PDB file of C-alpha atoms in Angstrom:
ATOM      1  CA  GLN D   1    -113.507  77.643-147.039  1.00 80.00           C
ATOM      2  CA  VAL D   2    -115.970  80.484-147.522  1.00 88.00           C
ATOM      3  CA  GLN D   3    -118.516  81.315-144.859  1.00 93.00           C
ATOM      4  CA  LEU D   4    -121.672  83.244-145.710  1.00 95.00           C
ATOM      5  CA  ARG D   5    -123.735  85.173-143.197  1.00 95.00           C
ATOM      6  CA  GLU D   6    -127.106  86.681-144.037  1.00 97.00           C
ATOM      7  CA  SER D   7    -128.714  89.505-142.135  1.00 97.00           C
ATOM      8  CA  GLY D   8    -131.515  92.011-142.513  1.00 98.00           C
ATOM      9  CA  GLY D   9    -134.615  89.857-142.417  1.00 98.00           C
ATOM     10  CA  GLY D  10    -137.629  90.791-140.384  1.00 98.00           C
ATOM     11  CA  PHE D  11    -141.378  91.038-140.032  1.00 98.00           C
ATOM     12  CA  VAL D  12    -142.922  93.690-142.269  1.00 98.00           C
ATOM     13  CA  GLN D  13    -146.209  94.690-143.835  1.00 98.00           C
ATOM     14  CA  ALA D  14    -147.089  94.392-147.495  1.00 98.00           C
ATOM     15  CA  GLY D  15    -145.600  97.274-149.440  1.00 98.00           C
ATOM     16  CA  ASP D  16    -142.652  97.713-147.088  1.00 98.00           C
ATOM     17  CA  SER D  17    -139.003  97.344-148.007  1.00 98.00           C
ATOM     18  CA  LEU D  18    -136.111  95.369-146.593  1.00 98.00           C
ATOM     19  CA  ARG D  19    -132.445  95.199-147.451  1.00 98.00           C
ATOM     20  CA  LEU D  20    -130.729  91.877-146.949  1.00 98.00           C
ATOM     21  CA  SER D  21    -126.973  91.560-146.665  1.00 98.00           C
ATOM     22  CA  CYS D  22    -124.695  88.588-147.173  1.00 96.00           C
ATOM     23  CA  ALA D  23    -121.088  88.818-146.092  1.00 93.00           C
ATOM     24  CA  ALA D  24    -118.510  86.291-147.248  1.00 89.00           C
ATOM     25  CA  SER D  25    -115.673  85.675-144.842  1.00 87.00           C
ATOM     26  CA  GLY D  26    -112.717  83.353-144.437  1.00 75.00           C
ATOM     27  CA  ARG D  27    -110.484  82.711-147.397  1.00 68.00           C
ATOM     28  CA  THR D  28    -110.665  85.384-150.077  1.00 68.00           C
ATOM     29  CA  TYR D  29    -113.569  84.641-152.352  1.00 66.00           C
ATOM     30  CA  SER D  30    -112.532  83.649-155.859  1.00 73.00           C
ATOM     31  CA  GLY D  31    -115.817  82.449-157.332  1.00 80.00           C
ATOM     32  CA  TYR D  32    -117.891  83.703-160.212  1.00 87.00           C
ATOM     33  CA  ALA D  33    -121.355  84.439-158.864  1.00 93.00           C
ATOM     34  CA  MET D  34    -123.344  85.092-155.736  1.00 94.00           C
ATOM     35  CA  ALA D  35    -127.062  84.652-155.479  1.00 97.00           C
ATOM     36  CA  TRP D  36    -130.158  84.769-153.346  1.00 98.00           C
ATOM     37  CA  PHE D  37    -132.613  81.920-153.059  1.00 98.00           C
ATOM     38  CA  ARG D  38    -135.669  81.588-150.879  1.00 98.00           C
ATOM     39  CA  GLN D  39    -137.609  78.726-149.405  1.00 98.00           C
ATOM     40  CA  ASP D  40    -140.901  78.643-147.584  1.00 96.00           C
ATOM     41  CA  ILE D  41    -142.132  75.735-145.490  1.00 93.00           C
ATOM     42  CA  GLY D  42    -143.103  72.774-147.636  1.00 94.00           C
ATOM     43  CA  LYS D  43    -141.760  74.302-150.838  1.00 96.00           C
ATOM     44  CA  GLU D  44    -138.632  73.883-152.914  1.00 96.00           C
ATOM     45  CA  ARG D  45    -135.832  76.372-152.700  1.00 97.00           C
ATOM     46  CA  GLU D  46    -136.355  78.858-155.523  1.00 98.00           C
ATOM     47  CA  PHE D  47    -134.105  81.287-157.301  1.00 98.00           C
ATOM     48  CA  VAL D  48    -134.506  84.983-156.544  1.00 98.00           C
ATOM     49  CA  ALA D  49    -131.532  86.887-157.939  1.00 98.00           C
ATOM     50  CA  ALA D  50    -127.879  86.462-158.855  1.00 98.00           C
ATOM     51  CA  ILE D  51    -124.936  88.632-159.755  1.00 96.00           C
ATOM     52  CA  ASN D  52    -121.768  87.915-161.676  1.00 92.00           C
ATOM     53  CA  TRP D  53    -118.965  88.769-159.303  1.00 85.00           C
ATOM     54  CA  SER D  54    -116.590  90.122-161.917  1.00 84.00           C
ATOM     55  CA  ASP D  55    -118.739  92.332-164.153  1.00 88.00           C
ATOM     56  CA  GLY D  56    -121.880  92.877-162.095  1.00 91.00           C
ATOM     57  CA  THR D  57    -124.340  91.337-164.554  1.00 95.00           C
ATOM     58  CA  THR D  58    -127.583  90.603-162.732  1.00 97.00           C
ATOM     59  CA  TYR D  59    -130.289  87.985-163.072  1.00 98.00           C
ATOM     60  CA  TYR D  60    -133.763  87.923-161.556  1.00 98.00           C
ATOM     61  CA  SER D  61    -136.700  85.616-161.310  1.00 98.00           C
ATOM     62  CA  ASP D  62    -139.858  86.855-163.005  1.00 98.00           C
ATOM     63  CA  SER D  63    -141.635  87.094-159.669  1.00 97.00           C
ATOM     64  CA  VAL D  64    -139.245  89.709-158.271  1.00 98.00           C
ATOM     65  CA  LYS D  65    -138.041  91.551-161.365  1.00 98.00           C
ATOM     66  CA  GLY D  66    -138.749  95.253-161.007  1.00 98.00           C
ATOM     67  CA  ARG D  67    -139.132  95.031-157.236  1.00 98.00           C
ATOM     68  CA  PHE D  68    -135.842  93.537-156.010  1.00 98.00           C
ATOM     69  CA  THR D  69    -132.320  94.718-156.754  1.00 98.00           C
ATOM     70  CA  ILE D  70    -129.162  92.706-156.181  1.00 98.00           C
ATOM     71  CA  SER D  71    -125.855  94.509-155.813  1.00 96.00           C
ATOM     72  CA  ARG D  72    -122.348  93.797-154.636  1.00 92.00           C
ATOM     73  CA  ASP D  73    -119.391  95.299-152.826  1.00 88.00           C
ATOM     74  CA  ASN D  74    -116.311  93.597-154.215  1.00 78.00           C
ATOM     75  CA  ALA D  75    -113.939  95.002-151.615  1.00 81.00           C
ATOM     76  CA  GLU D  76    -116.019  93.594-148.770  1.00 82.00           C
ATOM     77  CA  ASN D  77    -117.149  90.391-150.513  1.00 84.00           C
ATOM     78  CA  THR D  78    -120.700  91.344-149.708  1.00 91.00           C
ATOM     79  CA  VAL D  79    -123.885  91.013-151.720  1.00 95.00           C
ATOM     80  CA  TYR D  80    -127.118  92.856-151.018  1.00 97.00           C
ATOM     81  CA  LEU D  81    -130.739  92.329-151.907  1.00 98.00           C
ATOM     82  CA  LEU D  82    -132.944  95.384-151.762  1.00 98.00           C
ATOM     83  CA  MET D  83    -136.555  94.239-151.654  1.00 98.00           C
ATOM     84  CA  ASN D  84    -139.181  96.856-152.422  1.00 98.00           C
ATOM     85  CA  ASN D  85    -142.958  96.560-152.430  1.00 98.00           C
ATOM     86  CA  LEU D  86    -142.897  93.310-150.522  1.00 98.00           C
ATOM     87  CA  LYS D  87    -145.847  90.980-150.875  1.00 98.00           C
ATOM     88  CA  PRO D  88    -147.108  88.193-148.617  1.00 98.00           C
ATOM     89  CA  GLU D  89    -145.949  85.651-151.186  1.00 97.00           C
ATOM     90  CA  ASP D  90    -142.385  86.863-150.624  1.00 98.00           C
ATOM     91  CA  THR D  91    -142.488  85.310-147.161  1.00 98.00           C
ATOM     92  CA  ALA D  92    -139.682  82.772-146.898  1.00 98.00           C
ATOM     93  CA  VAL D  93    -136.278  82.067-145.499  1.00 98.00           C
ATOM     94  CA  TYR D  94    -133.802  83.840-147.744  1.00 98.00           C
ATOM     95  CA  TYR D  95    -130.477  82.153-148.382  1.00 98.00           C
ATOM     96  CA  CYS D  96    -127.278  83.575-149.748  1.00 97.00           C
ATOM     97  CA  ALA D  97    -125.194  81.385-152.050  1.00 96.00           C
ATOM     98  CA  ALA D  98    -121.809  81.546-153.739  1.00 94.00           C
ATOM     99  CA  ASP D  99    -120.114  79.408-156.347  1.00 92.00           C
ATOM    100  CA  ARG D 100    -116.503  78.503-157.074  1.00 88.00           C
ATOM    101  CA  ARG D 101    -116.810  77.552-160.762  1.00 86.00           C
ATOM    102  CA  ARG D 102    -118.020  79.453-163.794  1.00 86.00           C
ATOM    103  CA  THR D 103    -120.156  76.579-165.052  1.00 87.00           C
ATOM    104  CA  GLY D 104    -123.799  75.979-164.309  1.00 92.00           C
ATOM    105  CA  SER D 105    -126.971  78.002-164.516  1.00 95.00           C
ATOM    106  CA  TYR D 106    -127.453  80.958-162.219  1.00 95.00           C
ATOM    107  CA  TYR D 107    -131.027  79.836-161.658  1.00 96.00           C
ATOM    108  CA  TYR D 108    -130.373  76.486-159.999  1.00 96.00           C
ATOM    109  CA  THR D 109    -129.056  75.511-156.616  1.00 97.00           C
ATOM    110  CA  SER D 110    -126.651  72.990-158.131  1.00 96.00           C
ATOM    111  CA  LYS D 111    -124.367  75.779-159.339  1.00 95.00           C
ATOM    112  CA  TYR D 112    -123.524  76.968-155.850  1.00 95.00           C
ATOM    113  CA  ASP D 113    -121.040  75.557-153.371  1.00 94.00           C
ATOM    114  CA  TYR D 114    -121.466  77.752-150.313  1.00 94.00           C
ATOM    115  CA  TRP D 115    -124.655  78.611-148.477  1.00 96.00           C
ATOM    116  CA  GLY D 116    -125.602  80.756-145.551  1.00 97.00           C
ATOM    117  CA  GLN D 117    -128.018  79.586-142.893  1.00 97.00           C
ATOM    118  CA  GLY D 118    -130.775  81.920-143.989  1.00 98.00           C
ATOM    119  CA  THR D 119    -132.650  84.921-142.700  1.00 98.00           C
ATOM    120  CA  GLN D 120    -136.413  84.952-142.240  1.00 98.00           C
ATOM    121  CA  VAL D 121    -138.557  87.435-144.122  1.00 98.00           C
ATOM    122  CA  THR D 122    -142.215  87.548-143.159  1.00 98.00           C
ATOM    123  CA  VAL D 123    -144.643  89.836-144.974  1.00 98.00           C
ATOM    124  CA  SER D 124    -148.120  90.339-143.572  1.00 98.00           C
ATOM    125  CA  SER D 125    -151.095  91.629-145.527  1.00 94.00           C
TER     126      SER D 125
END
């Protein structure tokens, strides 16, 4: 079983930056992708960014492209999300996710098998 732990959330002002981390522990990870999703109160969980674990190919939602950067550390089974120029609409609980199969779309929650418990990001104007 893979356990995911997010960290790095906080309360910031618009225009600030945060770097989220997600560490995978337990059995050695052997999946194909890790991703970040976010969910605000009363809204559906939405895709933010994903990375192919093997080759580093990245995917972003239109709302964060150019502002957020996802990266990985294969040796540590850790994925990062650098969030620049944060906006109030970025406020949400950010969740880390990991899969165990190559199938499925990076953009949908159904692809992923492991989830962290989330870290809160609040951006004030």
